[in-house]
Amino acid sequence: MKTTHHHKNNSNNNITVQKIARKNKASSSKTTIVRVKNKHKSSKDSKPNSEFQENIPIPQINTTLIAFLNKNPILTKDFYQIDALDLAPRLLGKFLRRDDVVLQITEVEAYRPNDSACHGRFGKTVRTAPVFGPGGHAYVYLCYGLHMMLNVVADKEEVGAAVLIRSCAPISGLGTIQQRRGLKTEKPILLAGPGKVGQALGLSTEWSSHALYTAGGLELLDGPEPENILVGPRVGIEYALPEHVNALWRFAIAGSSWISAPKKTLRPL
DNA sequence: GAAAAGATTAAA
DNA sequence: TTAATCTTTTCC
């Protein structure tokens, strides 16, 4: 999204910090590593989607992210009072926090009024009432009888719009995340997928309508804007009208490994 | 009141 | 590729 300029003598402009947490194996010293990749691809970089070149251990979490979190910049209600299609990409890079768990949003989908794939398409019901409320609240629903899907309600009162959180990257609370997921891994299988995000945050439908702009419980905090964004059609809505099936309303952070399947339908914005 | 389908996941 | 699992919505 943002154009990056080259600044010589500043090595920070040549790297992109991708990932933070490392499993602390119950050892006393908390070790975090940051995976760094070179933005300037050399001719030796054969693979288009080449993974990270090296793992560099550092004593602290990414300073950029720490700065955001230390400011406690909880997003205000007015941030959400816009079209879900505008809100969706703006949620990329933001942080979800509950208890000691902090997740960075890496993949989202927009659902809107007059959208044959939106849960609001049948009008306001007990389940979907939060979708028609003012932006900034959570909409959590049970999918396939198993999975808790977290949405961020968008737009103004009476507008049925929301943004599905499809994937996140773990920022802190890895132990809690792994415990809730029942998986001891830090690979994308941990958090790439909407049901996994809901599980990692310990959500249930009781969280539906929860205000994300108030302190406590589940919060949404400001975060760094991604440099590049991928777009594609939304997942799992084959029942919808063709114009909605084909709409490019899925967004993800380019270069992130925390993206759910299918990835091949995503392309640069 | 019954039946079908769903913004999915993990295991085979 | 398929079972798991249950609420919501639709149809009779």
Short mmCIF file of C-alpha atoms (C1' of nucleotides) in Angstrom, two decimals:
data_model
loop_
_atom_site.label_atom_id
_atom_site.label_comp_id
_atom_site.label_asym_id
_atom_site.label_seq_id
_atom_site.Cartn_x
_atom_site.Cartn_y
_atom_site.Cartn_z
CA MET A 1 0.00 0.00 0.00
CA LYS A 2 2.55 2.47 1.14
CA THR A 3 5.39 3.16 -1.19
CA THR A 4 8.75 2.53 0.39
CA HIS A 5 11.62 4.82 -0.43
CA HIS A 6 15.22 3.84 -0.24
CA HIS A 7 17.28 5.42 2.47
CA LYS A 8 20.90 4.61 2.40
CA ASN A 9 22.72 4.16 5.67
CA ASN A 10 19.62 2.90 7.34
CA SER A 11 19.63 -0.83 7.51
CA ASN A 12 16.16 -0.93 9.00
CA ASN A 13 14.75 0.09 5.70
CA ASN A 14 16.22 -2.96 4.11
CA ILE A 15 14.50 -5.50 6.26
CA THR A 16 10.99 -6.43 7.08
CA VAL A 17 10.30 -7.87 10.45
CA GLN A 18 7.84 -10.64 9.87
CA LYS A 19 7.38 -12.61 12.97
CA ILE A 20 8.06 -12.45 16.60
CA ALA A 21 7.23 -15.05 19.10
CA ARG A 22 9.23 -18.13 19.73
CA LYS A 23 8.14 -20.94 21.91
CA ASN A 24 9.68 -20.62 25.35
CA LYS A 25 10.19 -24.18 26.36
CA ALA A 26 9.39 -23.63 30.00
CA SER A 27 12.88 -22.37 30.33
CA SER A 28 13.63 -19.40 32.53
CA SER A 29 14.96 -17.17 29.81
CA LYS A 30 12.41 -15.92 27.38
CA THR A 31 13.93 -15.96 23.97
CA THR A 32 12.29 -14.26 21.07
CA ILE A 33 13.44 -14.36 17.53
CA VAL A 34 12.61 -12.27 14.56
CA ARG A 35 12.60 -13.67 11.11
CA VAL A 36 14.09 -11.20 8.75
CA LYS A 37 13.98 -11.20 5.02
CA ASN A 38 15.75 -9.01 2.58
CA LYS A 39 13.40 -6.72 0.71
CA HIS A 40 15.81 -6.36 -2.15
CA LYS A 41 15.73 -9.67 -3.84
CA SER A 42 18.96 -10.71 -5.41
CA SER A 43 19.11 -12.78 -8.52
CA LYS A 44 19.81 -15.74 -6.30
CA ASP A 45 16.28 -15.62 -4.96
CA SER A 46 14.72 -18.14 -7.23
CA LYS A 47 11.41 -18.78 -5.52
CA PRO A 48 8.79 -16.04 -5.89
CA ASN A 49 7.38 -16.91 -2.50
CA SER A 50 10.74 -17.54 -0.95
CA GLU A 51 10.61 -18.02 2.77
CA PHE A 52 12.64 -16.22 5.34
CA GLN A 53 16.33 -16.33 4.81
CA GLU A 54 17.47 -16.50 8.37
CA ASN A 55 16.39 -16.46 11.96
CA ILE A 56 18.06 -13.80 14.04
CA PRO A 57 17.68 -14.14 17.80
CA ILE A 58 17.06 -10.86 19.59
CA PRO A 59 16.39 -10.21 23.27
CA GLN A 60 13.10 -8.41 22.74
CA ILE A 61 10.03 -8.42 20.59
CA ASN A 62 9.99 -6.29 17.48
CA THR A 63 10.37 -2.72 18.67
CA THR A 64 7.83 -1.39 16.20
CA LEU A 65 5.13 -3.66 17.51
CA ILE A 66 6.15 -3.06 21.12
CA ALA A 67 5.82 0.65 20.55
CA PHE A 68 2.28 0.24 19.31
CA LEU A 69 1.33 -2.01 22.18
CA ASN A 70 2.91 0.17 24.86
CA LYS A 71 0.89 3.14 23.71
CA ASN A 72 -2.23 1.06 24.29
CA PRO A 73 -3.79 2.72 21.27
CA ILE A 74 -7.19 1.14 21.51
CA LEU A 75 -9.15 2.03 18.42
CA THR A 76 -12.10 4.31 19.00
CA LYS A 77 -15.66 3.67 17.91
CA ASP A 78 -15.51 6.12 15.01
CA PHE A 79 -12.79 4.02 13.39
CA TYR A 80 -15.40 1.40 12.52
CA GLN A 81 -18.22 3.58 11.18
CA ILE A 82 -17.29 3.05 7.54
CA ASP A 83 -18.11 0.65 4.73
CA ALA A 84 -16.93 -2.88 5.50
CA LEU A 85 -15.05 -2.86 2.21
CA ASP A 86 -12.98 0.08 3.47
CA LEU A 87 -12.65 -1.24 7.00
CA ALA A 88 -11.47 -4.72 6.00
CA PRO A 89 -8.02 -3.77 4.62
CA ARG A 90 -7.59 -1.23 7.41
CA LEU A 91 -7.87 -4.01 9.96
CA LEU A 92 -4.77 -5.71 8.55
CA GLY A 93 -1.85 -5.21 10.92
CA LYS A 94 -4.09 -4.29 13.86
CA PHE A 95 -3.96 -6.22 17.13
CA LEU A 96 -6.57 -8.31 18.88
CA ARG A 97 -5.93 -8.65 22.60
CA ARG A 98 -7.52 -10.79 25.25
CA ASP A 99 -5.83 -11.67 28.50
CA ASP A 100 -2.16 -12.31 27.74
CA VAL A 101 -2.90 -13.16 24.12
CA VAL A 102 -2.13 -10.64 21.41
CA LEU A 103 -2.77 -11.50 17.77
CA GLN A 104 -1.98 -9.43 14.71
CA ILE A 105 -4.65 -9.55 12.01
CA THR A 106 -3.24 -10.89 8.74
CA GLU A 107 -6.30 -11.89 6.70
CA VAL A 108 -9.89 -10.61 6.53
CA GLU A 109 -13.05 -10.65 4.42
CA ALA A 110 -15.70 -7.96 4.00
CA TYR A 111 -19.44 -8.73 4.19
CA ARG A 112 -21.86 -5.99 3.27
CA PRO A 113 -25.48 -4.93 2.79
CA ASN A 114 -27.13 -6.34 -0.35
CA ASP A 115 -24.47 -9.05 -0.26
CA SER A 116 -25.90 -12.53 -0.91
CA ALA A 117 -23.08 -14.03 1.17
CA CYS A 118 -23.61 -11.79 4.23
CA HIS A 119 -25.33 -13.18 7.30
CA GLY A 120 -27.46 -10.06 7.27
CA ARG A 121 -29.09 -11.08 3.98
CA PHE A 122 -32.21 -12.44 5.74
CA GLY A 123 -32.60 -9.37 7.88
CA LYS A 124 -32.06 -8.90 11.58
CA THR A 125 -32.35 -12.10 13.63
CA VAL A 126 -31.35 -13.04 17.15
CA ARG A 127 -28.02 -14.32 15.90
CA THR A 128 -27.23 -11.55 13.43
CA ALA A 129 -28.50 -8.59 15.45
CA PRO A 130 -24.96 -7.37 16.25
CA VAL A 131 -24.21 -7.12 12.52
CA PHE A 132 -26.90 -4.44 12.27
CA GLY A 133 -25.60 -2.58 15.30
CA PRO A 134 -23.04 0.22 15.17
CA GLY A 135 -19.52 -0.60 14.06
CA GLY A 136 -16.88 -1.60 16.58
CA HIS A 137 -18.62 -4.57 18.14
CA ALA A 138 -17.79 -8.25 17.77
CA TYR A 139 -20.08 -10.62 15.90
CA VAL A 140 -19.33 -14.20 16.89
CA TYR A 141 -21.24 -17.12 15.46
CA LEU A 142 -21.00 -20.90 15.44
CA CYS A 143 -20.01 -22.34 12.08
CA TYR A 144 -20.57 -25.97 11.10
CA GLY A 145 -21.59 -26.61 14.67
CA LEU A 146 -17.96 -26.44 15.73
CA HIS A 147 -16.12 -23.22 15.08
CA MET A 148 -16.41 -19.77 16.60
CA MET A 149 -16.06 -17.17 13.88
CA LEU A 150 -14.99 -13.69 14.89
CA ASN A 151 -16.22 -10.72 12.90
CA VAL A 152 -15.71 -7.01 13.45
CA VAL A 153 -18.97 -5.16 12.89
CA ALA A 154 -18.61 -2.32 10.39
CA ASP A 155 -20.51 0.78 9.39
CA LYS A 156 -23.32 2.64 11.10
CA GLU A 157 -26.35 1.50 13.05
CA GLU A 158 -28.89 -0.49 10.99
CA VAL A 159 -26.31 -1.26 8.29
CA GLY A 160 -25.69 -5.00 8.09
CA ALA A 161 -21.94 -5.14 7.53
CA ALA A 162 -19.00 -6.92 9.14
CA VAL A 163 -15.45 -8.07 8.55
CA LEU A 164 -14.51 -11.70 9.16
CA ILE A 165 -11.13 -12.24 10.78
CA ARG A 166 -9.70 -15.17 8.84
CA SER A 167 -6.12 -15.36 10.08
CA CYS A 168 -3.74 -13.83 12.61
CA ALA A 169 -0.08 -13.98 13.59
CA PRO A 170 0.80 -14.69 17.22
CA ILE A 171 2.39 -11.72 18.97
CA SER A 172 2.31 -12.76 22.61
CA GLY A 173 0.72 -15.32 24.88
CA LEU A 174 1.92 -18.15 22.71
CA GLY A 175 1.54 -20.62 25.56
CA THR A 176 -2.10 -19.68 26.07
CA ILE A 177 -2.74 -19.79 22.34
CA GLN A 178 -1.23 -23.25 22.06
CA GLN A 179 -3.15 -24.45 25.09
CA ARG A 180 -6.48 -23.23 23.71
CA ARG A 181 -5.70 -24.66 20.29
CA GLY A 182 -4.43 -27.93 21.69
CA LEU A 183 -1.37 -27.63 19.49
CA LYS A 184 2.26 -27.11 20.45
CA THR A 185 3.41 -25.42 17.29
CA GLU A 186 4.21 -21.99 15.94
CA LYS A 187 3.54 -22.86 12.36
CA PRO A 188 0.67 -21.26 10.41
CA ILE A 189 -1.54 -24.24 11.22
CA LEU A 190 -1.83 -22.61 14.64
CA LEU A 191 -3.68 -19.47 13.50
CA ALA A 192 -4.33 -19.53 9.75
CA GLY A 193 -8.10 -19.96 9.53
CA PRO A 194 -11.09 -18.21 11.09
CA GLY A 195 -12.06 -21.06 13.40
CA LYS A 196 -8.54 -21.15 14.74
CA VAL A 197 -8.57 -17.46 15.58
CA GLY A 198 -11.79 -17.83 17.54
CA GLN A 199 -10.41 -20.81 19.41
CA ALA A 200 -7.09 -19.11 20.17
CA LEU A 201 -8.97 -16.18 21.68
CA GLY A 202 -11.19 -18.50 23.68
CA LEU A 203 -14.36 -17.06 22.16
CA SER A 204 -17.92 -18.27 22.31
CA THR A 205 -21.16 -16.81 21.00
CA GLU A 206 -21.47 -15.00 24.31
CA TRP A 207 -18.86 -12.60 22.98
CA SER A 208 -21.15 -11.56 20.17
CA SER A 209 -22.01 -7.85 20.45
CA HIS A 210 -19.02 -7.22 22.73
CA ALA A 211 -17.60 -3.71 22.22
CA LEU A 212 -14.03 -3.86 20.93
CA TYR A 213 -13.40 -0.18 21.65
CA THR A 214 -13.72 -0.49 25.42
CA ALA A 215 -10.90 -1.59 27.70
CA GLY A 216 -11.07 -5.10 29.07
CA GLY A 217 -12.18 -8.36 27.59
CA LEU A 218 -11.50 -8.46 23.89
CA GLU A 219 -9.88 -5.33 22.49
CA LEU A 220 -8.75 -4.12 19.10
CA LEU A 221 -5.56 -2.05 19.17
CA ASP A 222 -3.90 0.09 16.54
CA GLY A 223 -1.03 -1.49 14.65
CA PRO A 224 1.36 -0.90 11.78
CA GLU A 225 -0.05 -0.56 8.30
CA PRO A 226 1.08 -3.35 5.98
CA GLU A 227 3.25 -2.34 3.08
CA ASN A 228 1.58 -4.54 0.53
CA ILE A 229 -1.83 -6.15 0.42
CA LEU A 230 -3.22 -9.17 -1.41
CA VAL A 231 -6.81 -9.38 -2.62
CA GLY A 232 -8.98 -12.24 -3.78
CA PRO A 233 -12.49 -13.69 -3.77
CA ARG A 234 -13.98 -14.75 -0.46
CA VAL A 235 -13.81 -18.33 0.76
CA GLY A 236 -16.65 -20.80 1.21
CA ILE A 237 -19.54 -18.79 -0.23
CA GLU A 238 -20.36 -20.86 -3.30
CA TYR A 239 -24.05 -20.52 -2.52
CA ALA A 240 -23.98 -16.78 -3.19
CA LEU A 241 -24.71 -14.92 -6.41
CA PRO A 242 -21.86 -14.93 -8.98
CA GLU A 243 -21.22 -11.22 -8.58
CA HIS A 244 -20.65 -11.75 -4.87
CA VAL A 245 -18.71 -14.98 -5.30
CA ASN A 246 -16.36 -13.16 -7.66
CA ALA A 247 -16.05 -9.93 -5.69
CA LEU A 248 -12.49 -9.37 -4.49
CA TRP A 249 -13.40 -8.71 -0.87
CA ARG A 250 -10.76 -10.90 0.77
CA PHE A 251 -7.60 -9.13 1.94
CA ALA A 252 -4.30 -10.36 3.35
CA ILE A 253 -0.87 -9.01 4.26
CA ALA A 254 1.51 -9.75 1.41
CA GLY A 255 4.46 -11.88 2.45
CA SER A 256 2.85 -13.16 5.61
CA SER A 257 2.84 -16.89 6.17
CA TRP A 258 -0.25 -16.50 8.39
CA ILE A 259 -2.80 -16.85 5.60
CA SER A 260 -5.43 -19.56 5.28
CA ALA A 261 -6.16 -21.73 2.26
CA PRO A 262 -6.63 -21.20 -0.58
CA LYS A 263 -3.68 -18.89 -1.16
CA LYS A 264 -3.51 -19.23 -4.92
CA THR A 265 -6.59 -17.08 -5.45
CA LEU A 266 -4.84 -14.08 -3.88
CA ARG A 267 -3.01 -11.52 -5.98
CA PRO A 268 -1.35 -8.16 -5.30
CA LEU A 269 -3.74 -5.25 -4.90
"C1'" DG B 1 -42.18 -29.67 12.78
"C1'" DA B 2 -38.64 -31.60 9.71
"C1'" DA B 3 -34.78 -31.08 6.78
"C1'" DA B 4 -30.90 -28.98 4.61
"C1'" DA B 5 -26.93 -26.34 4.59
"C1'" DG B 6 -23.29 -23.70 6.40
"C1'" DA B 7 -18.04 -17.35 6.08
"C1'" DT B 8 -14.47 -24.95 8.80
"C1'" DT B 9 -11.09 -28.06 10.59
"C1'" DA B 10 -8.19 -32.04 11.28
"C1'" DA B 11 -7.37 -36.51 10.29
"C1'" DA B 12 -7.34 -40.48 6.93
"C1'" DT C 1 -11.69 -36.85 0.85
"C1'" DT C 2 -14.58 -37.00 4.72
"C1'" DA C 3 -16.47 -37.09 9.42
"C1'" DA C 4 -17.55 -34.18 13.16
"C1'" DT C 5 -21.41 -31.37 14.99
"C1'" DC C 6 -25.47 -27.99 15.81
"C1'" DT C 7 -27.81 -23.64 14.94
"C1'" DT C 8 -30.34 -21.08 11.67
"C1'" DT C 9 -33.34 -20.80 8.01
"C1'" DT C 10 -36.59 -22.66 4.88
"C1'" DC C 11 -40.10 -25.52 3.33
"C1'" DC C 12 -44.28 -28.36 3.86
#
